[in-house]
PDB file of C-alpha atoms and ligand atoms in Angstrom:
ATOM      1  CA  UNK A   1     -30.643 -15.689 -17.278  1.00 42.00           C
ATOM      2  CA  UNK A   2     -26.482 -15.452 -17.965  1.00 47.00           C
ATOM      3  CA  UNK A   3     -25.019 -13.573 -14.943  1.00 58.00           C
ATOM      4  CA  UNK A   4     -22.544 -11.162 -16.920  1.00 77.00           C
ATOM      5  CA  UNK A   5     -18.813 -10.715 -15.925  1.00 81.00           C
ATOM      6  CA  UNK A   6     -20.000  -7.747 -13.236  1.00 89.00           C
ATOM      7  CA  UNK A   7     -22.742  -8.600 -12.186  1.00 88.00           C
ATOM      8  CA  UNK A   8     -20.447 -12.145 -10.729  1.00 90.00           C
ATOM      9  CA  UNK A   9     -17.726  -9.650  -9.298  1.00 93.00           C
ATOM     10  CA  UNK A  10     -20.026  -7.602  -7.822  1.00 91.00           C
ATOM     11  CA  UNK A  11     -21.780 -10.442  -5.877  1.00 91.00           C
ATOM     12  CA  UNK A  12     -18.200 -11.399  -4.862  1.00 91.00           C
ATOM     13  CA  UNK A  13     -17.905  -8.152  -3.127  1.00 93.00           C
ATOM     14  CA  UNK A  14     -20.928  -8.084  -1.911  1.00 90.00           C
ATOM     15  CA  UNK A  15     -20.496 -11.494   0.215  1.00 89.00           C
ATOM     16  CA  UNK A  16     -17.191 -10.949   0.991  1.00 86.00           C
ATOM     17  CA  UNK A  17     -17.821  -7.550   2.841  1.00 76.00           C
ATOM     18  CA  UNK A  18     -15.015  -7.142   4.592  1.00 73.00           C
ATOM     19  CA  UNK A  19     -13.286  -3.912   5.662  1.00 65.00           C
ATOM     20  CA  UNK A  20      -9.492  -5.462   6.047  1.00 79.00           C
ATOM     21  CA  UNK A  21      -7.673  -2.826   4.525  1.00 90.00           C
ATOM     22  CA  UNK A  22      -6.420  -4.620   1.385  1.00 96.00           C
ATOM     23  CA  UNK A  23      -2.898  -4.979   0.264  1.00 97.00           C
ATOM     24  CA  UNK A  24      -0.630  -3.666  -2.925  1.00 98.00           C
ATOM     25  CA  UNK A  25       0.508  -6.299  -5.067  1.00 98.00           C
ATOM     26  CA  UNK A  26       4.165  -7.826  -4.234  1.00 98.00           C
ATOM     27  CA  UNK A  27       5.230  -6.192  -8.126  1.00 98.00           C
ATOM     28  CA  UNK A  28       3.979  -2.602  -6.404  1.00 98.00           C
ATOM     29  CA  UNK A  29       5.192  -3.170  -2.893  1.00 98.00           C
ATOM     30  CA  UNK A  30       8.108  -4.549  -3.246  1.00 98.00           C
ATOM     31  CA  UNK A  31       9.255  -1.628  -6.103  1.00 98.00           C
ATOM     32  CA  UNK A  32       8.022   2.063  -4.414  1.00 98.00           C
ATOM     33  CA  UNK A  33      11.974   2.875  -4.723  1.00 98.00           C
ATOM     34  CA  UNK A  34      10.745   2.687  -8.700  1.00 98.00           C
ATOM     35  CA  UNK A  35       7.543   5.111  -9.013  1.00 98.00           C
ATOM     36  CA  UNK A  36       7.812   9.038  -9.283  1.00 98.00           C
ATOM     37  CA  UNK A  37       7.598  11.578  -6.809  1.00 97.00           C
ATOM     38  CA  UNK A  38       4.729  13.132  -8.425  1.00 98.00           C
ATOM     39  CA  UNK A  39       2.719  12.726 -11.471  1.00 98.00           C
ATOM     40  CA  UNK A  40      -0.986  10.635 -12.568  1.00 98.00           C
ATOM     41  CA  UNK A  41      -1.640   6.744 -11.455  1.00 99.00           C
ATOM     42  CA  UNK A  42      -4.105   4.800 -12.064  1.00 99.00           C
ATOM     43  CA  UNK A  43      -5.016   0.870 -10.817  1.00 98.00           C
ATOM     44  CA  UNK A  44      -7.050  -0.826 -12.872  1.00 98.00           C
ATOM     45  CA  UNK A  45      -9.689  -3.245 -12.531  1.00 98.00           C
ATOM     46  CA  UNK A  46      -8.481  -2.339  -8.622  1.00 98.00           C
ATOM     47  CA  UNK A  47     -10.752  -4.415  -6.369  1.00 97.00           C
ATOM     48  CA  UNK A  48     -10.784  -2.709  -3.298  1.00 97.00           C
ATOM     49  CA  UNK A  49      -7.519  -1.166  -4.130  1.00 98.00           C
ATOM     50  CA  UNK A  50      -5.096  -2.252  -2.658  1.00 98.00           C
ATOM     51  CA  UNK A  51      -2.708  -0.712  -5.295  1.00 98.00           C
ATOM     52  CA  UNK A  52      -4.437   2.539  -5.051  1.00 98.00           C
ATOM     53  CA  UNK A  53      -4.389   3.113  -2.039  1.00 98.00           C
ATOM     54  CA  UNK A  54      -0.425   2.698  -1.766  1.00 98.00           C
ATOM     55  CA  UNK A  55      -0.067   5.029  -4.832  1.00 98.00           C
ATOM     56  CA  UNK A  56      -2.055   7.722  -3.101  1.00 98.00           C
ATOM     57  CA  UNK A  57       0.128   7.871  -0.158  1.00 98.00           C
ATOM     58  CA  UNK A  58       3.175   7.653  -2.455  1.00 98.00           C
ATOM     59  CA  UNK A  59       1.754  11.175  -3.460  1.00 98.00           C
ATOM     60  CA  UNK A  60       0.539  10.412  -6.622  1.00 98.00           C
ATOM     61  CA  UNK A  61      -2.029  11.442  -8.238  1.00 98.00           C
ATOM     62  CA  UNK A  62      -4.161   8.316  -8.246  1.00 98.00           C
ATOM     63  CA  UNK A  63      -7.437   7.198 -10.087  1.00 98.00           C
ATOM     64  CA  UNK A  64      -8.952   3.634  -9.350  1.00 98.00           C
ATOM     65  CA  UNK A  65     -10.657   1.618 -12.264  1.00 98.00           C
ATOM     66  CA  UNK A  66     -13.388  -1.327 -11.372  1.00 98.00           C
ATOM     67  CA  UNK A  67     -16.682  -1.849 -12.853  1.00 96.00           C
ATOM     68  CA  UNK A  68     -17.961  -3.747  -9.321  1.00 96.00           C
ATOM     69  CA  UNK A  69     -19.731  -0.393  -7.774  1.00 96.00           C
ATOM     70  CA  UNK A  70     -19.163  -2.592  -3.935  1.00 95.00           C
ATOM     71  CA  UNK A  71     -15.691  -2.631  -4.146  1.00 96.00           C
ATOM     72  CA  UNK A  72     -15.133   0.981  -5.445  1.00 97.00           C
ATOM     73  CA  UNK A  73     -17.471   1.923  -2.633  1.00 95.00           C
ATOM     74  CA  UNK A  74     -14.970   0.060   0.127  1.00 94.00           C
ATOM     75  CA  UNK A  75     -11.819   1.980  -1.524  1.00 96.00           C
ATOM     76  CA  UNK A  76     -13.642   4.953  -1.220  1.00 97.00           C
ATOM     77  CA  UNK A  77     -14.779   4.133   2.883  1.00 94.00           C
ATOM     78  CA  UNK A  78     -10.810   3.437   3.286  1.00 95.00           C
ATOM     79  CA  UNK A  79      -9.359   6.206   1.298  1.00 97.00           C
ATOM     80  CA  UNK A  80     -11.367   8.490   3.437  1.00 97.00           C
ATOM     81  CA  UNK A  81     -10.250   6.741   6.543  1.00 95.00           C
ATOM     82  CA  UNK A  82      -6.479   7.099   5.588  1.00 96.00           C
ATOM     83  CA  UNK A  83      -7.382  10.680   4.251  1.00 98.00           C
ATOM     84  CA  UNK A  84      -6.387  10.091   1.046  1.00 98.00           C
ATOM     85  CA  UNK A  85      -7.526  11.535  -2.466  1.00 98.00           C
ATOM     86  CA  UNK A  86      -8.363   8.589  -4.994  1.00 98.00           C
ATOM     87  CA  UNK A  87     -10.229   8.959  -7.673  1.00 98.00           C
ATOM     88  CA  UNK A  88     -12.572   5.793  -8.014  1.00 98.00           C
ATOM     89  CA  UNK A  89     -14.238   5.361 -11.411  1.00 98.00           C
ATOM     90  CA  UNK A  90     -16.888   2.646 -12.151  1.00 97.00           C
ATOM     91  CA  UNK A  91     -15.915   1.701 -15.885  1.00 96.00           C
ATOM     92  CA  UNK A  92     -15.590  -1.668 -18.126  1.00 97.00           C
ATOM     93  CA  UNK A  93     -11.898  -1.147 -18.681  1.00 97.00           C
ATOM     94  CA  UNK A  94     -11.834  -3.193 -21.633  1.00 97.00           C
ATOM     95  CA  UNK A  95     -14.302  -1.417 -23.491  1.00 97.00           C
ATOM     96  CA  UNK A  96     -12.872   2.365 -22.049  1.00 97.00           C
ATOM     97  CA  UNK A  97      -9.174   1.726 -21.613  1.00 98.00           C
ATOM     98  CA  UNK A  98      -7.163   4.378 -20.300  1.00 98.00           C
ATOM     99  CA  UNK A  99      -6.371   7.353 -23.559  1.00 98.00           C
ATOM    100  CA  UNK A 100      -3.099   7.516 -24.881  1.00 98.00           C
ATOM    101  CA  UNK A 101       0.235   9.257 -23.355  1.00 98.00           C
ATOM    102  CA  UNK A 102      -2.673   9.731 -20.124  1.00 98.00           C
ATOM    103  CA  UNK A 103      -0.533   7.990 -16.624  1.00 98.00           C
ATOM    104  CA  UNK A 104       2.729   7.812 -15.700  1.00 98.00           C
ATOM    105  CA  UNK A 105       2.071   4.798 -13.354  1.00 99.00           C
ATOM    106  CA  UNK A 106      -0.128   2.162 -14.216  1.00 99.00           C
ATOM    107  CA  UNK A 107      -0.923  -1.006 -11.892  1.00 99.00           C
ATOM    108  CA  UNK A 108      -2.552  -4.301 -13.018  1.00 98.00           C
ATOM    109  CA  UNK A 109      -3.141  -7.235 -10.413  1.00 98.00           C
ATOM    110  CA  UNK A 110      -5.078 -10.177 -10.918  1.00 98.00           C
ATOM    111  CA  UNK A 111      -6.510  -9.330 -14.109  1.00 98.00           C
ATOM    112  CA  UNK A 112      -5.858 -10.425 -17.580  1.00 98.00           C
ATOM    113  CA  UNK A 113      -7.365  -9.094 -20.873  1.00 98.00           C
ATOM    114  CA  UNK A 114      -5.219  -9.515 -23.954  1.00 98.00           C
ATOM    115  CA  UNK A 115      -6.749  -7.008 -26.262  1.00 98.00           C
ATOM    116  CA  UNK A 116      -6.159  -3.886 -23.874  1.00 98.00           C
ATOM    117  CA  UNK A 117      -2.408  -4.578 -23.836  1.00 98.00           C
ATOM    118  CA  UNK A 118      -0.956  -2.451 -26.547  1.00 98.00           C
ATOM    119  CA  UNK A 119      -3.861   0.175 -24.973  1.00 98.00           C
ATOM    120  CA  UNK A 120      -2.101  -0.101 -21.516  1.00 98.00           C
ATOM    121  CA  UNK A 121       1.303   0.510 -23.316  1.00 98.00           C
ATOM    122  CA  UNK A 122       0.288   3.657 -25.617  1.00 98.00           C
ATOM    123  CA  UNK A 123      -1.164   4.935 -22.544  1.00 98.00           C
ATOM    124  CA  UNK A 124       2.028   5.502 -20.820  1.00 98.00           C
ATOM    125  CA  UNK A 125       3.856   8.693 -21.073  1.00 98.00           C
ATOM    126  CA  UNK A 126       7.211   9.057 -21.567  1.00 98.00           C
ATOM    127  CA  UNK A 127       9.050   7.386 -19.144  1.00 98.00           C
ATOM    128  CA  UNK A 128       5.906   6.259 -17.304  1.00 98.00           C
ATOM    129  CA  UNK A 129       5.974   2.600 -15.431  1.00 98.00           C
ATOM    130  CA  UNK A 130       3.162  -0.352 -16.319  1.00 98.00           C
ATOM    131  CA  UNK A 131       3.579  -2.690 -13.473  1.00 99.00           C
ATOM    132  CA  UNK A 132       1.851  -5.736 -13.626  1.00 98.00           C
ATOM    133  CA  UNK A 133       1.283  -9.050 -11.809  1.00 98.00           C
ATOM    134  CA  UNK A 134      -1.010 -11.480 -12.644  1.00 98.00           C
ATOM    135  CA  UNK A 135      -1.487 -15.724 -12.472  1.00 98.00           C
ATOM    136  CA  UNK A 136       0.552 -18.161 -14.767  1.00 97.00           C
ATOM    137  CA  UNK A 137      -0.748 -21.370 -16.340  1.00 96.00           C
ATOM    138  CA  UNK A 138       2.712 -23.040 -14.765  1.00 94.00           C
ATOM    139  CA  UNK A 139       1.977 -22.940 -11.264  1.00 95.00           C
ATOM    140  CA  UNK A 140       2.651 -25.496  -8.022  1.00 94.00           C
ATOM    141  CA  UNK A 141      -1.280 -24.487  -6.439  1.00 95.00           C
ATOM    142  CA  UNK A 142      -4.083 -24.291  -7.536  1.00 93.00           C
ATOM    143  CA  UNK A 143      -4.205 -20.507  -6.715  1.00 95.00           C
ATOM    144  CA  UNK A 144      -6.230 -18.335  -9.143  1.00 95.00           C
ATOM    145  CA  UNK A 145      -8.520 -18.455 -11.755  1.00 95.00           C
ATOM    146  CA  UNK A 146      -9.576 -22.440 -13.110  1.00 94.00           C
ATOM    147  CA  UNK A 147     -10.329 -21.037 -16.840  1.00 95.00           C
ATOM    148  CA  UNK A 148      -6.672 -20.732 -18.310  1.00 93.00           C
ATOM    149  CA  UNK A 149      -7.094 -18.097 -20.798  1.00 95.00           C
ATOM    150  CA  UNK A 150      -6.974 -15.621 -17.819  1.00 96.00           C
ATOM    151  CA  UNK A 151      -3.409 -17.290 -17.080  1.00 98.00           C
ATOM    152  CA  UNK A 152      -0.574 -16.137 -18.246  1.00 98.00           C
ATOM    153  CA  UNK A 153       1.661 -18.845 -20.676  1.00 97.00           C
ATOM    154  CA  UNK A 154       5.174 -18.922 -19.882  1.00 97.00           C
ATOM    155  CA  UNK A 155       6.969 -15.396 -20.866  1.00 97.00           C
ATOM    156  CA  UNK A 156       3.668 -14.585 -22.735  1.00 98.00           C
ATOM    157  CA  UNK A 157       3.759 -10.706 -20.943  1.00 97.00           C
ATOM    158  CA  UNK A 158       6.845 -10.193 -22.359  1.00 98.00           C
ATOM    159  CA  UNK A 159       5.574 -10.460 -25.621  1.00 98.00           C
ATOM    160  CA  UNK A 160       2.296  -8.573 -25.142  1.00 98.00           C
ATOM    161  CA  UNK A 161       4.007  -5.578 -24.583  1.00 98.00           C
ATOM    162  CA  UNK A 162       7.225  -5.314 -27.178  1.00 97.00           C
ATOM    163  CA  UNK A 163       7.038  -1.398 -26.901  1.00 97.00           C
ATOM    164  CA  UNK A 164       8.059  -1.091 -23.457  1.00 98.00           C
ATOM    165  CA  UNK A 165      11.782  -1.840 -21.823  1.00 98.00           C
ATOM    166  CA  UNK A 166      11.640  -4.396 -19.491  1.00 98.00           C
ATOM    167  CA  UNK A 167      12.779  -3.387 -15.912  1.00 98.00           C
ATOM    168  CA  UNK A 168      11.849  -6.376 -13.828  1.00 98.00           C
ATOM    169  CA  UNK A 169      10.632  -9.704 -14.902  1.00 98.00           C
ATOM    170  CA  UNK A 170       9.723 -12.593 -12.475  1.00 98.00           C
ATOM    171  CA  UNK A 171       8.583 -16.171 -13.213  1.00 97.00           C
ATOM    172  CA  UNK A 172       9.573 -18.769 -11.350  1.00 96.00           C
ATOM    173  CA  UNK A 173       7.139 -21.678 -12.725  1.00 94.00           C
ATOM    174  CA  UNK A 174       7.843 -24.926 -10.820  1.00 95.00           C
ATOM    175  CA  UNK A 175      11.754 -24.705 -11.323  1.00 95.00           C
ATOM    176  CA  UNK A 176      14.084 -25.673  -8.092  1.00 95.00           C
ATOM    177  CA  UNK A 177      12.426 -26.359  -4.775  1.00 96.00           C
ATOM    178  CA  UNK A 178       8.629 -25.350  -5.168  1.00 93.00           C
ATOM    179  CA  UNK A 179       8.006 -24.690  -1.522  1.00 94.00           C
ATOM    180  CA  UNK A 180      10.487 -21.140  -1.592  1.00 96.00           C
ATOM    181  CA  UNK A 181      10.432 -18.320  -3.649  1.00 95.00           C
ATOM    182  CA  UNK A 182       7.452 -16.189  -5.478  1.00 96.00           C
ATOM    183  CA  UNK A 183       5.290 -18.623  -7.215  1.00 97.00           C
ATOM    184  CA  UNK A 184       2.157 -18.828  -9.389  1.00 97.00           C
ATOM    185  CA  UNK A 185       2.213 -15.334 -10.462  1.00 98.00           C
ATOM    186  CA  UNK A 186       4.048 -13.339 -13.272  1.00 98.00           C
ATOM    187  CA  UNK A 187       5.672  -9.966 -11.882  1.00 98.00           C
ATOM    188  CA  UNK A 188       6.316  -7.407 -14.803  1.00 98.00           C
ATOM    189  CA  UNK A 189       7.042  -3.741 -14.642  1.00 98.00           C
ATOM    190  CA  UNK A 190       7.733  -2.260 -17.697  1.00 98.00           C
ATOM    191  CA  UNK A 191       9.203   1.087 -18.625  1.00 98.00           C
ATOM    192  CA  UNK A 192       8.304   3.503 -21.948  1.00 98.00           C
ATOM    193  CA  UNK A 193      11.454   5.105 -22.944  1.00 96.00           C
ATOM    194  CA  UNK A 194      11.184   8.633 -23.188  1.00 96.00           C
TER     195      UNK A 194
HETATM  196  C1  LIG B   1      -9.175 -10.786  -9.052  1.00 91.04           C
HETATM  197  S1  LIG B   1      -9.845  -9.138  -8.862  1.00 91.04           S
HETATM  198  C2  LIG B   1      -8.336  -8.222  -8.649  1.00 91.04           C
HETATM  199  C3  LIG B   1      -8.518  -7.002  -7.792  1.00 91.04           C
HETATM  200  C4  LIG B   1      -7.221  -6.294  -7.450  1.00 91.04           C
HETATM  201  N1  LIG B   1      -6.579  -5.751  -8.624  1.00 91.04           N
HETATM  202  C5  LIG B   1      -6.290  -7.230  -6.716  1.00 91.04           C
HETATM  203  O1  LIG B   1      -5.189  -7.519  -7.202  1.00 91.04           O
HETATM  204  O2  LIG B   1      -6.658  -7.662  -5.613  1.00 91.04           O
HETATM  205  C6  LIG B   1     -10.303  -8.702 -10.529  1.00 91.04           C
HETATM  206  C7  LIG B   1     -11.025  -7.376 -10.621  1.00 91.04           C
HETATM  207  O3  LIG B   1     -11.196  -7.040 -11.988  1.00 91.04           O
HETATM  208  C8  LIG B   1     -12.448  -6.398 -12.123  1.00 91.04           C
HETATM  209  N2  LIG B   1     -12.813  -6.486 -13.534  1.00 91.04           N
HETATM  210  C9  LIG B   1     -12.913  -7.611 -14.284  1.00 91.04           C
HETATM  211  N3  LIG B   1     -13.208  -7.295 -15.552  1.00 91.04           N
HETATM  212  C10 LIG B   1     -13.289  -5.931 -15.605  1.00 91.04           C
HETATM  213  C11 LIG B   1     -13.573  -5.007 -16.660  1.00 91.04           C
HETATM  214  N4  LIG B   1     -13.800  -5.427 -17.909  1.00 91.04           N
HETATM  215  N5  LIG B   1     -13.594  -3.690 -16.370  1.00 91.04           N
HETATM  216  C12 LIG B   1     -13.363  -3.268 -15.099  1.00 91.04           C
HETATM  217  N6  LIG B   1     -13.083  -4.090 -14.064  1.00 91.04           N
HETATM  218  C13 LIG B   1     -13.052  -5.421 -14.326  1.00 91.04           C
HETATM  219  C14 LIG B   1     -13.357  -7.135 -11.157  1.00 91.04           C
HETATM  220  O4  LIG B   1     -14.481  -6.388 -10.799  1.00 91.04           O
HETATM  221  C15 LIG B   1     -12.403  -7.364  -9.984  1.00 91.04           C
HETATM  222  O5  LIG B   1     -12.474  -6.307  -9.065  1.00 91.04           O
END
């Protein structure tokens, strides 16, 4: 029997059960000055949501894409907690990527699938934001994902997404002294020109 790509995640979730409320991404956290006042967000493939959950009480109006059912179920349990609206959808985001000119925020952590790229950028409006952080294959740990093809190569992002304007960019591979600094992860945020 081949244990499919959910059925793994959602065992993850399910032995991990945890209800530490999790965290944005450093890309998010580290940019609210960026986002909107108001308008549609989504985080996809969101885990527990850590994204989400930050988008929410940024005042946006914020959806949350998985297809683990556990973790969806945890947002949901915190969301209610912090009394705040998400709207958690159980969907394979590759095969039901977000419609065209539909968010004007979109997140991306710790996920990587090539083929949905130019999907995530058409699905920006006008002057929406795609921020995006995700492993490298230049790293100095062995954080992340063994299999390299869900690593990023070095400035690879940059040219999976040639329609948007790039607004922050951060890798800092294994340059200068490897125990400082933001490491082993790509930071991207990306801006469609209106
Ligand atoms: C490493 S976790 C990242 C979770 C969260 N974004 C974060 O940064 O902590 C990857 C997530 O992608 C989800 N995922 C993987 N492939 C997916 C797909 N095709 N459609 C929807 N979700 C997917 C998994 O269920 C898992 O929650």
């Amino acid at each position: 029997m081949t244990v499919n790509g959910t059925d793994r995640w959602e065992r993850r979730y399910r032995e991990s059960q945890t209800m530490q409320r999790p965290q944005a991404a450093a890309v998010l956290a580290d940019h609210v000055h960026l986002l909107p006042a108001s308008g549609a967000a989504v985080d996809l493939a969101c885990g527990r949501g850590g994204n989400a959950l930050l988008l929410a009480a940024h005042g946006l109006q914020t959806q949350a894409w998985d297809y683990a059912a556990t973790a969806l179920q945890d947002l949901e349990q915190l969301a209610a907690a912090e009394q705040l609206a998400i709207d958690c959808q159980c969907r394979n985001i590759v095969e039901s990527p977000p419609a065209a000119d539909s968010f004007d925020v979109i997140v991306v952590s710790h996920f990587l699938d090539r083929t949905i790229m130019p999907a995530l950028a058409g699905a920006l409006r006008p002057a929406g934001l795609l921020f995006y952080q995700t492993f490298s294959c230049t790293a100095v740990s062995d954080a992340g994902p063994n299999n390299p093809a869900y690593r990023l190569a070095d400035n690879e992002l940059l040219q999976l997404l040639p329609q948007l304007q790039v607004v922050h960019y951060h890798e800092a591979g294994r340059l200068g002294d490897s125990s400082h600094g933001f490491r082993d992860r790509v930071q991207y945020i990306g801006w469609r020109r209106p």
